[in-house]
Amino acid sequence: MKLSLNWLRTFINLPEDAVDIGEKITIHTAELEEIINTSDLFSQIFVGKLINSKPHPDSDTLIIGTFDFGNKAKQIIFGNVHPLVINNCYPIALTGTQLPDGTKILDGKIRGEMSEGMVCHNGELGMKNTELMNFHPEFIGKNLAEVSDIFTD
């Protein structure tokens, strides 16, 4: 079972850090398997605005998109499972990001076209559903840990 430290703090006063709390839980209740610092993961996922897209020349199901991150633009190839809309903002894992399942994102060519990251649906971010988050444009270029406290437990 996973528990959010922020959620626990809504019910009781917990001044200690997560490691201290974990040790006390292990001593008094049940063994704690791991402490996951979600802000480490979500500080690697950025909000990018889709500014243009075109069909991939070598695929019927892939799309080449250009995403704006405020101070730079990146070309990212994505599928059509979730229809992305021009000018909407999505969570993007850039090169070097490690997803919760251990997948490391690298730059590379997909069917001959360069991709510099990955559009992430909720399941790829460790959540239970596979919906796709859409963010307000004010968050372009920010990492998810900066966007909301729900990403910093």
PDB file of C-alpha atoms in Angstrom, residues 25-99:
ATOM      1  CA  ILE A  25       6.325   2.717  11.225  1.00  0.00           C
ATOM      2  CA  THR A  26       8.703  -0.238  10.826  1.00  0.00           C
ATOM      3  CA  ILE A  27       9.434  -0.388  14.571  1.00  0.00           C
ATOM      4  CA  HIS A  28       5.823   0.002  15.743  1.00  0.00           C
ATOM      5  CA  THR A  29       3.573  -1.370  13.013  1.00  0.00           C
ATOM      6  CA  ALA A  30       4.777  -3.052   9.845  1.00  0.00           C
ATOM      7  CA  GLU A  31       7.904  -3.173   7.753  1.00  0.00           C
ATOM      8  CA  LEU A  32       8.206  -0.248   5.377  1.00  0.00           C
ATOM      9  CA  GLU A  33       9.448  -1.474   2.000  1.00  0.00           C
ATOM     10  CA  GLU A  34      10.521   1.832   0.481  1.00  0.00           C
ATOM     11  CA  ILE A  35      10.171   5.587   0.572  1.00  0.00           C
ATOM     12  CA  ILE A  36       9.461   7.117  -2.803  1.00  0.00           C
ATOM     13  CA  ASN A  37      10.255  10.798  -3.163  1.00  0.00           C
ATOM     14  CA  THR A  38       7.814  11.787  -5.887  1.00  0.00           C
ATOM     15  CA  SER A  39       9.341  15.223  -6.286  1.00  0.00           C
ATOM     16  CA  ASP A  40      12.483  13.511  -7.659  1.00  0.00           C
ATOM     17  CA  LEU A  41      10.441  11.963 -10.460  1.00  0.00           C
ATOM     18  CA  PHE A  42       8.189  14.923 -11.167  1.00  0.00           C
ATOM     19  CA  SER A  43      11.063  17.416 -11.216  1.00  0.00           C
ATOM     20  CA  GLN A  44      12.176  15.646 -14.418  1.00  0.00           C
ATOM     21  CA  ILE A  45       8.805  15.940 -16.194  1.00  0.00           C
ATOM     22  CA  PHE A  46       8.130  19.324 -17.828  1.00  0.00           C
ATOM     23  CA  VAL A  47       5.056  21.060 -19.194  1.00  0.00           C
ATOM     24  CA  GLY A  48       5.365  21.548 -22.935  1.00  0.00           C
ATOM     25  CA  LYS A  49       2.960  23.317 -25.291  1.00  0.00           C
ATOM     26  CA  LEU A  50       2.262  21.606 -28.609  1.00  0.00           C
ATOM     27  CA  ILE A  51       2.851  24.356 -31.173  1.00  0.00           C
ATOM     28  CA  ASN A  52       2.624  22.325 -34.376  1.00  0.00           C
ATOM     29  CA  SER A  53       2.303  18.772 -35.607  1.00  0.00           C
ATOM     30  CA  LYS A  54       2.438  16.785 -38.812  1.00  0.00           C
ATOM     31  CA  PRO A  55       1.988  13.135 -39.722  1.00  0.00           C
ATOM     32  CA  HIS A  56       5.117  10.986 -39.538  1.00  0.00           C
ATOM     33  CA  PRO A  57       6.154  10.224 -43.151  1.00  0.00           C
ATOM     34  CA  ASP A  58       6.848   6.536 -42.376  1.00  0.00           C
ATOM     35  CA  SER A  59       3.875   5.723 -40.138  1.00  0.00           C
ATOM     36  CA  ASP A  60       0.085   5.812 -40.169  1.00  0.00           C
ATOM     37  CA  THR A  61      -0.094   6.080 -36.369  1.00  0.00           C
ATOM     38  CA  LEU A  62       2.786   8.381 -35.378  1.00  0.00           C
ATOM     39  CA  ILE A  63       2.836  12.173 -35.309  1.00  0.00           C
ATOM     40  CA  ILE A  64       5.812  14.564 -35.239  1.00  0.00           C
ATOM     41  CA  GLY A  65       5.170  17.434 -32.869  1.00  0.00           C
ATOM     42  CA  THR A  66       7.067  20.541 -31.856  1.00  0.00           C
ATOM     43  CA  PHE A  67       6.700  21.423 -28.188  1.00  0.00           C
ATOM     44  CA  ASP A  68       7.515  24.808 -26.664  1.00  0.00           C
ATOM     45  CA  PHE A  69       9.140  24.811 -23.215  1.00  0.00           C
ATOM     46  CA  GLY A  70       9.391  28.580 -22.865  1.00  0.00           C
ATOM     47  CA  ASN A  71      13.045  29.038 -23.723  1.00  0.00           C
ATOM     48  CA  LYS A  72      13.425  26.200 -26.227  1.00  0.00           C
ATOM     49  CA  ALA A  73      11.454  23.969 -28.556  1.00  0.00           C
ATOM     50  CA  LYS A  74      11.831  20.194 -28.918  1.00  0.00           C
ATOM     51  CA  GLN A  75      10.675  17.766 -31.581  1.00  0.00           C
ATOM     52  CA  ILE A  76       8.852  14.799 -30.075  1.00  0.00           C
ATOM     53  CA  ILE A  77       7.220  11.905 -31.862  1.00  0.00           C
ATOM     54  CA  PHE A  78       4.016  10.616 -30.290  1.00  0.00           C
ATOM     55  CA  GLY A  79       1.207   8.211 -31.086  1.00  0.00           C
ATOM     56  CA  ASN A  80      -2.458   8.856 -31.687  1.00  0.00           C
ATOM     57  CA  VAL A  81      -3.850   7.003 -28.654  1.00  0.00           C
ATOM     58  CA  HIS A  82      -4.584  10.378 -27.029  1.00  0.00           C
ATOM     59  CA  PRO A  83      -5.371  13.021 -29.648  1.00  0.00           C
ATOM     60  CA  LEU A  84      -3.177  16.005 -28.798  1.00  0.00           C
ATOM     61  CA  VAL A  85      -4.446  19.491 -29.587  1.00  0.00           C
ATOM     62  CA  ILE A  86      -2.339  22.389 -30.866  1.00  0.00           C
ATOM     63  CA  ASN A  87      -1.744  25.016 -28.120  1.00  0.00           C
ATOM     64  CA  ASN A  88      -2.552  22.571 -25.310  1.00  0.00           C
ATOM     65  CA  CYS A  89       0.093  21.814 -22.691  1.00  0.00           C
ATOM     66  CA  TYR A  90       1.135  18.279 -21.758  1.00  0.00           C
ATOM     67  CA  PRO A  91       3.598  16.480 -19.443  1.00  0.00           C
ATOM     68  CA  ILE A  92       6.815  15.708 -21.301  1.00  0.00           C
ATOM     69  CA  ALA A  93       9.722  13.512 -20.205  1.00  0.00           C
ATOM     70  CA  LEU A  94      12.888  14.905 -21.752  1.00  0.00           C
ATOM     71  CA  THR A  95      16.189  13.156 -22.379  1.00  0.00           C
ATOM     72  CA  GLY A  96      17.676  11.705 -19.196  1.00  0.00           C
ATOM     73  CA  THR A  97      14.365  11.274 -17.384  1.00  0.00           C
ATOM     74  CA  GLN A  98      13.803   7.955 -15.659  1.00  0.00           C
ATOM     75  CA  LEU A  99      10.148   6.931 -15.430  1.00  0.00           C
TER      76      LEU A  99
END
